[in-house]
Coordinates of C-alpha atoms in Angstrom, one line a residue:
X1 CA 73.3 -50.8 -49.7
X2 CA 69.7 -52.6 -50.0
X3 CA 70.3 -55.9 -52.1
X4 CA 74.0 -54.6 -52.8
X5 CA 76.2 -56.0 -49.7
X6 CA 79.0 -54.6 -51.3
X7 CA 80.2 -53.1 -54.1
X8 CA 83.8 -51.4 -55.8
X9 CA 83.7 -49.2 -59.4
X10 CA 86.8 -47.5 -60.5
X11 CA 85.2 -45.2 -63.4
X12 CA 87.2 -44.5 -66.4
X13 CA 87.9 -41.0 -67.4
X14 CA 85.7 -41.4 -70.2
X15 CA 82.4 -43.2 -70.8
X16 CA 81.9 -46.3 -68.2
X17 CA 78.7 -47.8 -68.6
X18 CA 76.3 -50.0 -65.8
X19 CA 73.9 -52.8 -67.5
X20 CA 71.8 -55.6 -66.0
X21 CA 68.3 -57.1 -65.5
X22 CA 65.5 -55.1 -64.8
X23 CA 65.4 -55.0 -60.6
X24 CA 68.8 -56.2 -60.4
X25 CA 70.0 -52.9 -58.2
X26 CA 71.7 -50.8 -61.0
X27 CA 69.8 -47.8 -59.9
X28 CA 71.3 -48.6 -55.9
X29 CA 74.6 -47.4 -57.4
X30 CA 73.6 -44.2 -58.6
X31 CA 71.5 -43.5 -55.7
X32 CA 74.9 -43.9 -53.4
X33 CA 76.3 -41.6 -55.6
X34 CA 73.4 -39.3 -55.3
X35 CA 73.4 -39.4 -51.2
X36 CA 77.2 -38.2 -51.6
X37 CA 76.6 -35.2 -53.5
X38 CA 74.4 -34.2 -50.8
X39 CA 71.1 -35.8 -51.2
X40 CA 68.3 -36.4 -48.8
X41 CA 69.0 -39.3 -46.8
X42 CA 66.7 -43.1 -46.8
X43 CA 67.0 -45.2 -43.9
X44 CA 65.2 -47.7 -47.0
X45 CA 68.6 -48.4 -48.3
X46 CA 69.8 -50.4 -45.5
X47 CA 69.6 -53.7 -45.7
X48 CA 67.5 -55.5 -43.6
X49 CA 70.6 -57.5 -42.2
X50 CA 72.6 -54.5 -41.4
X51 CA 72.6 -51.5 -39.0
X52 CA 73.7 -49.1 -41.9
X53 CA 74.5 -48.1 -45.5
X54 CA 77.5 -46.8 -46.1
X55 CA 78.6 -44.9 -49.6
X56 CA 82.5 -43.8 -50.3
X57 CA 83.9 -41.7 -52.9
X58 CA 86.8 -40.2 -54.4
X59 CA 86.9 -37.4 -56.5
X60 CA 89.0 -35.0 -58.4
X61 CA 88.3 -30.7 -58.1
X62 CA 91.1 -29.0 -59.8
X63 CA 94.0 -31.2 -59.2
X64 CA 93.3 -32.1 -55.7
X65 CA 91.4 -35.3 -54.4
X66 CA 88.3 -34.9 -51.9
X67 CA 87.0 -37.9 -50.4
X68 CA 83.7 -38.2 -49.7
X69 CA 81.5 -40.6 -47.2
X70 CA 77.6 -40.6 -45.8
X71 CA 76.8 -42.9 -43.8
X72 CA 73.0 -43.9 -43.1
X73 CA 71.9 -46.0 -40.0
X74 CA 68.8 -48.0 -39.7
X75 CA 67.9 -45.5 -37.0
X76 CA 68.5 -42.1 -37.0
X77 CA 70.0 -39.0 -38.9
X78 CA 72.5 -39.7 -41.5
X79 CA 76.1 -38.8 -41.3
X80 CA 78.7 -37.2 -44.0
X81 CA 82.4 -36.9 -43.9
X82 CA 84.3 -34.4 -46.1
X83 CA 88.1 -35.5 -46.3
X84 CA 87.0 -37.2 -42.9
X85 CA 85.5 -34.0 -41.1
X86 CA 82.3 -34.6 -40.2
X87 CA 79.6 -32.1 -42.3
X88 CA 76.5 -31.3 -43.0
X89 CA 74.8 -32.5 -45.9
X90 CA 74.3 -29.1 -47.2
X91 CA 78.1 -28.7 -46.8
X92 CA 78.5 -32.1 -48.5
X93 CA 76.4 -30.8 -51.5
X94 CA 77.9 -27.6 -51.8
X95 CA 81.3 -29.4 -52.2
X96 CA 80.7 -32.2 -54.3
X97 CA 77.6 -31.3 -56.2
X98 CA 79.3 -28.7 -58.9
X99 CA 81.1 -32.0 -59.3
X100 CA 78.6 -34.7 -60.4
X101 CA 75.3 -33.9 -62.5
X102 CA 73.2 -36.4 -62.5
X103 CA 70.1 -36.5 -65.5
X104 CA 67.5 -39.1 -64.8
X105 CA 64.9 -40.4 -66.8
X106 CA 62.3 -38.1 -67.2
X107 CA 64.5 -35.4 -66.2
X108 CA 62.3 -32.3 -67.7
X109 CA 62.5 -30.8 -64.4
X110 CA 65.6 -29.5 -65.0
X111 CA 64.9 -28.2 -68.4
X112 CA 61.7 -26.7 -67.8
X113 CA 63.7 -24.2 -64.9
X114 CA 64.5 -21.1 -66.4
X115 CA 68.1 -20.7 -64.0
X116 CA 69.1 -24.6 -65.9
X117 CA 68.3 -23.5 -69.7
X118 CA 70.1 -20.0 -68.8
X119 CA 72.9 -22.2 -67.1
X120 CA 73.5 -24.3 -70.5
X121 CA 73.5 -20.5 -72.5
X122 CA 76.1 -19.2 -70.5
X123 CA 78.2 -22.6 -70.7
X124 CA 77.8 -22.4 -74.6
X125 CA 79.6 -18.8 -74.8
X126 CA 82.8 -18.5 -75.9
X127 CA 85.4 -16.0 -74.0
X128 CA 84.3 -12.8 -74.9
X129 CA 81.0 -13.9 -73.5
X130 CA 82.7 -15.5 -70.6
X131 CA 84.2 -12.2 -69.7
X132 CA 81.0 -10.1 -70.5
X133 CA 79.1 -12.2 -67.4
X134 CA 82.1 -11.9 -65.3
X135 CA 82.0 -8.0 -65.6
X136 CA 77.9 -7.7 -65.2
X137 CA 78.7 -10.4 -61.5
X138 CA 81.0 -7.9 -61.2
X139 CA 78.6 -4.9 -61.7
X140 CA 75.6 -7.1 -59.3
X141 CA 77.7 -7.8 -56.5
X142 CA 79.4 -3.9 -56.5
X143 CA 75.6 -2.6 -56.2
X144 CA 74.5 -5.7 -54.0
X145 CA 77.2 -4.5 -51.6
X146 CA 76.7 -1.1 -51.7
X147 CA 72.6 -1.9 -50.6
X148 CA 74.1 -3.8 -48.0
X149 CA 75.8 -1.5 -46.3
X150 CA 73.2 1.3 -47.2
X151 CA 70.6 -1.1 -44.9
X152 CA 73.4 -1.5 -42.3
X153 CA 73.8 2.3 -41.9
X154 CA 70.1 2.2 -41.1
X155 CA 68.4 3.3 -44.5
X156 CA 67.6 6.3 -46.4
X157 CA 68.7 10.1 -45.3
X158 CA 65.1 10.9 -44.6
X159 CA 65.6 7.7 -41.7
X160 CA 68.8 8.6 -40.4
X161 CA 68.1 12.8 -40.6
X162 CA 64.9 11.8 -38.2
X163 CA 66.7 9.8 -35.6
X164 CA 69.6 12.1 -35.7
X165 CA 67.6 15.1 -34.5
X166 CA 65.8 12.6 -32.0
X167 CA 69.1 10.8 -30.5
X168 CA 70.3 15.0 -30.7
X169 CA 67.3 16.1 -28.6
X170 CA 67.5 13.8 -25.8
X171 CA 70.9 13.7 -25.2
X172 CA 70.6 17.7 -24.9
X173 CA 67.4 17.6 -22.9
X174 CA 69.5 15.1 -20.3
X175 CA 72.2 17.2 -20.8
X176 CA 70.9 20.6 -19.8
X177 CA 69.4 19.6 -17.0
X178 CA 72.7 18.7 -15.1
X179 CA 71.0 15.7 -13.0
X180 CA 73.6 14.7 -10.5
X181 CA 74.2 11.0 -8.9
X182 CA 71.2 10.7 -5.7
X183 CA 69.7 14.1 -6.2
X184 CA 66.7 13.2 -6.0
X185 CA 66.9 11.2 -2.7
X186 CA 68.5 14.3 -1.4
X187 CA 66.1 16.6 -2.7
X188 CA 63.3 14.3 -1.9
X189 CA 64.7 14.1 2.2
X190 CA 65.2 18.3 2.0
X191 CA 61.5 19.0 0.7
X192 CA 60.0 16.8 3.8
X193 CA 61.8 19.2 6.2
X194 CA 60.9 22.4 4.3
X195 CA 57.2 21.3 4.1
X196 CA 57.3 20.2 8.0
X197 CA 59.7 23.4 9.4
X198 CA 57.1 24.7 12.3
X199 CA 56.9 21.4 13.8
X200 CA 60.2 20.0 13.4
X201 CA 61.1 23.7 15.2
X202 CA 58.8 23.1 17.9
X203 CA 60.0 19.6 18.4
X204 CA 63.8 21.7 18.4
X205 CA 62.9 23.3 21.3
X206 CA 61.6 20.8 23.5
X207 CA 64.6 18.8 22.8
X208 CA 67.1 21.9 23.8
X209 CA 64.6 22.2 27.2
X210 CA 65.4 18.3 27.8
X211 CA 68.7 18.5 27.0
X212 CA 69.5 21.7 29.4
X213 CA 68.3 19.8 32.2
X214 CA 69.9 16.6 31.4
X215 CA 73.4 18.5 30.9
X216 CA 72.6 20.7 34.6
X217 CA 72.0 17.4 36.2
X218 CA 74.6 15.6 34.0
X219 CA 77.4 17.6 35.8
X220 CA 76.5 16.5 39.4
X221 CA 76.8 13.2 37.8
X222 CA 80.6 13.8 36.8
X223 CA 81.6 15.5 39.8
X224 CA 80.7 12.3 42.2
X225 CA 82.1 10.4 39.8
X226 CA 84.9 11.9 40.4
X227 CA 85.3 11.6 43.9
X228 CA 84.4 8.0 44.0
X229 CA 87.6 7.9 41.7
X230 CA 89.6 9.6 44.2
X231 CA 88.5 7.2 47.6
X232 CA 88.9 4.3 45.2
X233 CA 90.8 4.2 41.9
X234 CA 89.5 1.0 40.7
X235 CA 86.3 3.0 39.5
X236 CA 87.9 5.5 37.5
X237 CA 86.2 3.9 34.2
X238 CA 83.2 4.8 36.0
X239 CA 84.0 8.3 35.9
X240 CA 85.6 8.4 32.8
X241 CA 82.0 6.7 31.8
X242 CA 80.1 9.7 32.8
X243 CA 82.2 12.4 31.6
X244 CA 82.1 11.3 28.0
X245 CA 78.4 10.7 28.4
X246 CA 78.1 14.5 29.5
X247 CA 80.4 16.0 26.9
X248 CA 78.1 13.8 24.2
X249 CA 75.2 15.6 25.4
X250 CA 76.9 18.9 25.5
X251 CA 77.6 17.7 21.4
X252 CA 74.5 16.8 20.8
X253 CA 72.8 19.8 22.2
X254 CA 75.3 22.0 19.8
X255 CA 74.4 19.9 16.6
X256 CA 70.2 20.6 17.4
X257 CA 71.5 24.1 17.9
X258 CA 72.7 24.4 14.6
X259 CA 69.3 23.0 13.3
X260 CA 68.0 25.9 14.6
X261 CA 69.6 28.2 11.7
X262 CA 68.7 25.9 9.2
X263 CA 64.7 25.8 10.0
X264 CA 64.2 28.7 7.7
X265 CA 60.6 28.1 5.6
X266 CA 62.0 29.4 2.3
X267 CA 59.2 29.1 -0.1
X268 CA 61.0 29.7 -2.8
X269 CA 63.6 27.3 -2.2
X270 CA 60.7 24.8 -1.6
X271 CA 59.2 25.8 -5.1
X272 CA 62.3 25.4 -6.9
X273 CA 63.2 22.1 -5.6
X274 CA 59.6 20.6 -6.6
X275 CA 59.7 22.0 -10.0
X276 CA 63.3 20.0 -10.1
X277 CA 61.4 16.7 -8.9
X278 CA 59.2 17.7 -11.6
X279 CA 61.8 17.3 -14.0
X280 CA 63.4 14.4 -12.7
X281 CA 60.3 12.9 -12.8
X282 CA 60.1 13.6 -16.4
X283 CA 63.3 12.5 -17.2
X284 CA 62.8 9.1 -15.8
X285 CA 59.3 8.5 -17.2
X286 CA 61.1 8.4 -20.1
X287 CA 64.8 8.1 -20.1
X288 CA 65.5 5.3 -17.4
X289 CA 64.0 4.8 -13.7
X290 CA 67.3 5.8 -12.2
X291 CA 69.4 8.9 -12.7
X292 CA 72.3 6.3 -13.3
X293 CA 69.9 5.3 -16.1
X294 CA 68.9 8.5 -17.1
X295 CA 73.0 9.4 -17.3
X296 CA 73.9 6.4 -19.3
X297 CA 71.0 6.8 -21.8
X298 CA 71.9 10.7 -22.7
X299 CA 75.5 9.6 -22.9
X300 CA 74.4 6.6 -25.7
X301 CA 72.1 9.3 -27.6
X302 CA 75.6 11.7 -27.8
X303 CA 77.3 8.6 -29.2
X304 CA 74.2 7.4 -31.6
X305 CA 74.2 10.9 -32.7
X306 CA 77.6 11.1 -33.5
X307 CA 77.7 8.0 -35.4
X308 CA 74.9 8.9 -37.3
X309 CA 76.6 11.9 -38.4
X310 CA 79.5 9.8 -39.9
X311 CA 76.8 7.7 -41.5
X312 CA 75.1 10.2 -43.1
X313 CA 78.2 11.5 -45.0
X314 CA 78.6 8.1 -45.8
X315 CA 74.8 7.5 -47.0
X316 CA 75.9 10.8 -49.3
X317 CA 78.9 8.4 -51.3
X318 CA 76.4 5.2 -51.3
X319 CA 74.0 7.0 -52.5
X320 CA 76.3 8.7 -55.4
X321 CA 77.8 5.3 -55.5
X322 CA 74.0 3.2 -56.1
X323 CA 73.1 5.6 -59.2
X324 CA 76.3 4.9 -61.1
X325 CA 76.3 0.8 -60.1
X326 CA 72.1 0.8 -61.3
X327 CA 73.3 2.1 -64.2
X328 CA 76.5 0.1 -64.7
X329 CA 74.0 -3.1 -64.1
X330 CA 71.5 -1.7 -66.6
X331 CA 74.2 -1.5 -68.8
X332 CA 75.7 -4.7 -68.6
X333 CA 72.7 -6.5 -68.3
X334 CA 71.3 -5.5 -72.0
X335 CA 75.4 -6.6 -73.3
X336 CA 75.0 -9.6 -71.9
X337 CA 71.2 -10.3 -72.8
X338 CA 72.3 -9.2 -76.4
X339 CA 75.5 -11.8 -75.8
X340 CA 73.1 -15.0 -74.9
X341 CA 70.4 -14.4 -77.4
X342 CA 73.2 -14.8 -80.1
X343 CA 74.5 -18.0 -77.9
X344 CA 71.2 -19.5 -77.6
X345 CA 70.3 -19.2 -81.4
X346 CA 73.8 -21.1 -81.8
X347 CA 73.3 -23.4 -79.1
X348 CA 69.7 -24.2 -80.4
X349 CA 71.6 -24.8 -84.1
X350 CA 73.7 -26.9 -82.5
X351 CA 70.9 -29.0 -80.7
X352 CA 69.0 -29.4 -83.6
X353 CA 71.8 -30.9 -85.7
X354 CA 72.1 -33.4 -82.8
X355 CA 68.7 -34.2 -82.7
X356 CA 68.2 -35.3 -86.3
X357 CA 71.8 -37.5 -85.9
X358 CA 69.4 -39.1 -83.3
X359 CA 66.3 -39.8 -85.6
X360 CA 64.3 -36.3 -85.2
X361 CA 63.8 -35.4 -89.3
X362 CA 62.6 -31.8 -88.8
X363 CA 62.9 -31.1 -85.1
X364 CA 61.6 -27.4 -83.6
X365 CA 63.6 -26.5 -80.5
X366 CA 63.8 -22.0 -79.9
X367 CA 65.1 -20.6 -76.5
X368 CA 62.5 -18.1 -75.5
X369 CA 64.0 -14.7 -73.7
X370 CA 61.6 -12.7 -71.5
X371 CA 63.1 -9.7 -69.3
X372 CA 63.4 -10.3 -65.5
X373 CA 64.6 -7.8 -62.7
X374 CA 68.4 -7.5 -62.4
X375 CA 69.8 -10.2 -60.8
X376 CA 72.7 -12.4 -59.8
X377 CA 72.5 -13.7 -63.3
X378 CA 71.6 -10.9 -65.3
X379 CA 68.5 -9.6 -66.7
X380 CA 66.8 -12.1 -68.6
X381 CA 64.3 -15.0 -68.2
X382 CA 64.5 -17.8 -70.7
X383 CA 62.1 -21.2 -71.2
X384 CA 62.6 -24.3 -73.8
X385 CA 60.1 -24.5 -76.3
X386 CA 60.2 -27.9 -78.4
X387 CA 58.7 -29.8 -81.2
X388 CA 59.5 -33.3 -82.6
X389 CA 58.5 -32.0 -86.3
X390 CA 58.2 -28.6 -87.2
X391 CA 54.6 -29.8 -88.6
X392 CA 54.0 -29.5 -85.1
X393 CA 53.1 -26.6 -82.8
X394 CA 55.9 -26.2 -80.1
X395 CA 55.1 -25.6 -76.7
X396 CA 57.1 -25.4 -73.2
X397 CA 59.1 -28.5 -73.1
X398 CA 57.6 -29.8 -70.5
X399 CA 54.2 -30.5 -72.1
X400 CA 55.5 -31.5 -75.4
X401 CA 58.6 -33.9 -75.3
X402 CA 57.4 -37.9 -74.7
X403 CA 60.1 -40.1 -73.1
X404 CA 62.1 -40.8 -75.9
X405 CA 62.2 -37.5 -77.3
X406 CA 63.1 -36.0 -74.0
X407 CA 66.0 -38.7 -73.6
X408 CA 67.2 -36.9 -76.6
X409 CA 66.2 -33.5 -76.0
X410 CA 68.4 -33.8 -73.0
X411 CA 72.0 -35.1 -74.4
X412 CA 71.3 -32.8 -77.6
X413 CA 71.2 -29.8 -75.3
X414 CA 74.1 -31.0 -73.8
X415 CA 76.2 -31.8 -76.2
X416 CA 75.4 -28.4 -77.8
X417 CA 76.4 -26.3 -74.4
X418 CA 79.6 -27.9 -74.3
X419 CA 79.5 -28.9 -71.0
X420 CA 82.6 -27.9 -68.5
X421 CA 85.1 -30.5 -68.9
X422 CA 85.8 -31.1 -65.1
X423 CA 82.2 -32.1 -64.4
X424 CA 80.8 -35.7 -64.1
X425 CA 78.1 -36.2 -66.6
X426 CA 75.6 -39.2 -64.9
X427 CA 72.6 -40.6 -67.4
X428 CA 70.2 -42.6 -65.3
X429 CA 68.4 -44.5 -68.1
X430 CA 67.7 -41.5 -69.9
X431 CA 67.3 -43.9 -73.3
X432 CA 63.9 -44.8 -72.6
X433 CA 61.8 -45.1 -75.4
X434 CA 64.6 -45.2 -78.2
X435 CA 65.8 -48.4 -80.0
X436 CA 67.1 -49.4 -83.3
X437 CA 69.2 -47.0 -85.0
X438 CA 68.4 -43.9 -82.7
X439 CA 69.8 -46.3 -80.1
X440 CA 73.3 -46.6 -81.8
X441 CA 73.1 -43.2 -82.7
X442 CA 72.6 -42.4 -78.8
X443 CA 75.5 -44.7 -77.7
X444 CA 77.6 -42.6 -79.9
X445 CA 76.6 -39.3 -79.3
X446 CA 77.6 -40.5 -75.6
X447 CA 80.7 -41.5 -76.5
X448 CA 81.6 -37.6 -78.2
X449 CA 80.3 -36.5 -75.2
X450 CA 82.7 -38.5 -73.1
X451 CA 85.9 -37.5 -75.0
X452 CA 85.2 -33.8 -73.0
X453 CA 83.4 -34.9 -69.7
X454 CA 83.6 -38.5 -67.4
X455 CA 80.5 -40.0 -68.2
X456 CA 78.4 -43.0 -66.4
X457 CA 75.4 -44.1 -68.0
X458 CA 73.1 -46.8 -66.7
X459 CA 71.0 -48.5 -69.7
X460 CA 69.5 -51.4 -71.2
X461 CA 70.5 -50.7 -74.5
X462 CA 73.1 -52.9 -75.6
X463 CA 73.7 -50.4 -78.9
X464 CA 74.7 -47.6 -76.2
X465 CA 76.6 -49.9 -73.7
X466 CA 79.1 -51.1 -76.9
X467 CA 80.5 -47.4 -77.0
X468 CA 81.4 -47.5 -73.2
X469 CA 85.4 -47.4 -72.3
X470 CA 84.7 -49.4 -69.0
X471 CA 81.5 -51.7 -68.7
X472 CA 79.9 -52.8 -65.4
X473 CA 77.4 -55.4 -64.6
X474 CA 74.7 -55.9 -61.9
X475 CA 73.7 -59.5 -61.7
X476 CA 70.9 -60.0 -58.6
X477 CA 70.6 -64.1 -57.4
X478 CA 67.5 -63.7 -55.0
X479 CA 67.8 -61.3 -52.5
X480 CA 71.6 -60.3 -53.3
X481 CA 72.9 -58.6 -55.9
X482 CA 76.7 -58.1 -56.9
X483 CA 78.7 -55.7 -59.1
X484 CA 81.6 -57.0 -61.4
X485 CA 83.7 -55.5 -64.0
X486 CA 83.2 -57.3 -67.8
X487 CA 85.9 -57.5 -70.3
X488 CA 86.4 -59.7 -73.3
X489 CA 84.2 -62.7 -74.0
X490 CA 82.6 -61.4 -70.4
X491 CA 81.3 -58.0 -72.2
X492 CA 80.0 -59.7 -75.5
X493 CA 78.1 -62.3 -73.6
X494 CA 76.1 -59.3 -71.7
X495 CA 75.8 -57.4 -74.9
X496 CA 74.5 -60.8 -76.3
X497 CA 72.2 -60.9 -73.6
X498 CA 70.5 -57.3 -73.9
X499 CA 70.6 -57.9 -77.3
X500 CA 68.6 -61.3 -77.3
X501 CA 68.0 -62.5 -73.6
X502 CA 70.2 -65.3 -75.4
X503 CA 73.8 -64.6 -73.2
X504 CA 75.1 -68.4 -74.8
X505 CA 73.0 -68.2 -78.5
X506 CA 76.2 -68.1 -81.6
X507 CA 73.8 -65.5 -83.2
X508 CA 73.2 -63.6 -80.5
X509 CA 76.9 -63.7 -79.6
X510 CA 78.3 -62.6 -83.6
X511 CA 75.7 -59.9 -83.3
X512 CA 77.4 -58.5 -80.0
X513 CA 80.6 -58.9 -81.5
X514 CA 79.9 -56.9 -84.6
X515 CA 77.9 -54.4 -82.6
X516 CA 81.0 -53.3 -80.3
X517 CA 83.3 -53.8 -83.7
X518 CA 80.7 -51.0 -85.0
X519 CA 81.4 -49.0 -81.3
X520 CA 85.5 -49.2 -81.7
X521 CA 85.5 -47.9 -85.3

């Protein structure tokens, strides 16, 4: 990865430490760590010799090992493996990132968001407080749920009561009146005969007068059929021919006859068939443009309105339900406001004792609690307020800690929230602007810290890399860079170095010597 070709660190479970020159690539390290918790992908990482950076790790969640890989080419989207499935990244962070936290110099983004101060209040409780937030999640996500499925049923009472007598009327209106499969093509083909009786009649007749004839005539036809048949039998088709074609005249004279009884001009059967279209016509202006539409549409309003009446006893319980769970929220909300106000006055206590351990005299730090609407995380909204000297007048953390202070600020905070113990505490030369005294100070309020939490820690100071249990070093020769374990003589000659620039100087070597003596006591 960039000017690292390759590189191994096996962390130890409590404070490992990463040191070098300035440019050397100690920041490469983290930032592979920071792509496998989920991170937004570089392709500037790669090195211009390869085709892609590649960043493996192993971690531990609860017992159980999860093993972790992204992958990002020179060209194109990156690529992450969870226990060798590929993922997401958004997967990827939602897996590893409750693992790894990762505080970077100049980190007062995080403790200028209200959700990260409240996050370190609620860390700090003891049980009882613990317990108190588990019952108001408890309390949120019973009422959360029970809006839910109030906006699934389809709202309010008022909502559902309208649509109900809607879905109710036009599932009667289709209903009641009866339409039956093609009755309006049949109605439609019986009105054009009504309206056109007198000259369908009169065209009757004529037919009948045609017919008469064509029958008279047709049985001369049949009877000399007949009697060819008899002089020669090869033609009895023929006969046979001409007396079906005479009987189906004979039929269809009968069937015209019978139109003659049905050529009746009966207004009112004409008047109630068009107010019928009428309706029809209604119907499908506004229920489907078929009656198989208009059918199936009043047969979904039945159904609609029958599931609406189930809902609505339903809305009734929700509705009983949502009054008790506001309340029950209300309720646990103030407990556990009251709960973190007490924490945070604590916590802050805490913090402040840390601080003037790391050179602060008279140090003003106050967690500020405003009210918020009910939430996931309760009902309160909190900001850090700081001071390096109570001489001064504190304001929002982010306007008012410098470098140094905030370097502090930050492991104070943490040290004094009690962090989770299964969560990998990552300093990205956070000890900027602190030397001397505050430095060793620093290296060993790391080292506490590390006795609860695995902690890495890039630095340059040489008085916080002497507490580390495992030290690293990043030594760059031109365009390469490469990563080795120090131990020994190995690790005083690099503390020598930070110490003095002097890795082979006697003094500068004694000094180192003493310094991680003063570490190991």
């Amino acid at each position: 990865m960039g000017v690292i070709p390759t590189a191994v660190l096996d962390p130890s479970r409590g404070f490992t430490v990463i040191t070098g020159e300035t440019g050397a690539g100690k920041t490469l390290l983290l930032g592979g760590l920071r792509l496998l918790t989920g991170d937004r992908a570089d392709s500037s990482v790669v090195a211009s010799d390869s085709e892609h950076a590649k960043a493996d790790a192993l971690f531990e969640d609860g017992g159980a090992e999860v093993a972790v890989s992204r992958i990002v080419p020179k060209i194109g989207k990156s690529r992450a493996y969870l226990d060798g499935i590929l993922v997401s990244a958004t997967t990827l962070e939602d897996a590893i990132a409750p693992l790894v936290e990762i505080v970077r110099q100049h980190d007062q983004l995080s403790l200028r968001r209200p959700a990260y101060v409240l996050g370190l209040v609620d860390a700090k409780g003891d049980q009882s407080h613990q317990a108190l937030f588990g019952r108001y999640r408890a309390s949120w996500d019973a009422l959360a749920t029970a809006r839910q499925e109030l906006e699934t049923l389809g709202g309010d009472q008022m909502t559902l009561r309208r649509e109900l007598d809607l879905v109710r009327y036009q599932s009667d209106e289709i209903s009641r009146s009866a339409v039956e499969p093609d009755e309006d093509n049949r109605l439609e083909a019986e009105v054009s005969r009504l309206r056109n009786v007198e000259e369908i009649a009169a065209h009757v007749a004529e037919t009948l007068r045609l017919l008469e004839r064509i029958n008279d005539d047709g049985g001369e036809v049949v009877a000399r059929t007949r009697k060819m048949a008899d002089l020669d039998p090869t033609s009895r088709d023929i006969s046979e021919s001409a007396e079906a074609a005479v009987e189906a005249g004979h039929e269809l004279t009968r069937s015209i006859e019978r139109m003659v009884g049905h050529l009746d001009a009966d207004p009112g059967r004409l008047e109630f068939i068009d107010h019928r279209l009428t309706l029809i016509g209604d119907l499908k202006r506004k229920y489907g443009r078929t009656i198989e539409e208009i059918t199936s549409f009043g047969e979904e309003a039945a159904r609609r309105a029958e599931t609406i009446d189930t809902l609505l006893e339903r809305v009734d319980v929700i509705e009983s339900d949502l009054t008790r769970l506001e309340a029950d929220v209300t309720d646990m909300g103030a407990q556990l406001s009251r709960s973190r106000n007490e924490t945070a006055r604590e916590m802050v206590g805490g913090a402040m004792a840390h601080l003037r351990d790391l050179g602060m005299d008279s140090p003003l730090l106050e967690i500020r609690f405003d009210s918020a609407p009910p939430g996931p995380t309760g009902v309160d909204r909190v900001e850090l307020w700081f001071a390096s000297d109570r001489r001064l007048t504190s304001a929002k953390v982010s306007h008012a800690a410098s470098g140094g202070e905030l370097s502090r600020l930050v492991l104070a905070m943490r040290l004094a929230s009690q962090n989770r113990a299964d969560t990998t505490l990552i300093f990205d030369e956070v000890d900027t602007g602190v030397g001397g005294a505050t430095a060793l100070a620093l290296g060993r309020k790391i080292a506490e810290l590390a006795r609860r939490n695995q902690v890495l820690c890039v630095t340059h100071l040489p008085q916080v890399a002497a507490f580390a249990d495992t030290h690293y070093v990043v030594s760059r020769e031109g365009a390469t860079a490469e990563v080795r374990r120090v131990e020994g003589d190995a690790r005083v000659v690099e503390i020598s170095r930070m110490l003095a620039g002097l890795p082979d100087s006697q003094a500068g070597l004694g000094a180192a010597g003493e310094l991680l003596a003063i570490a190991r006591s």
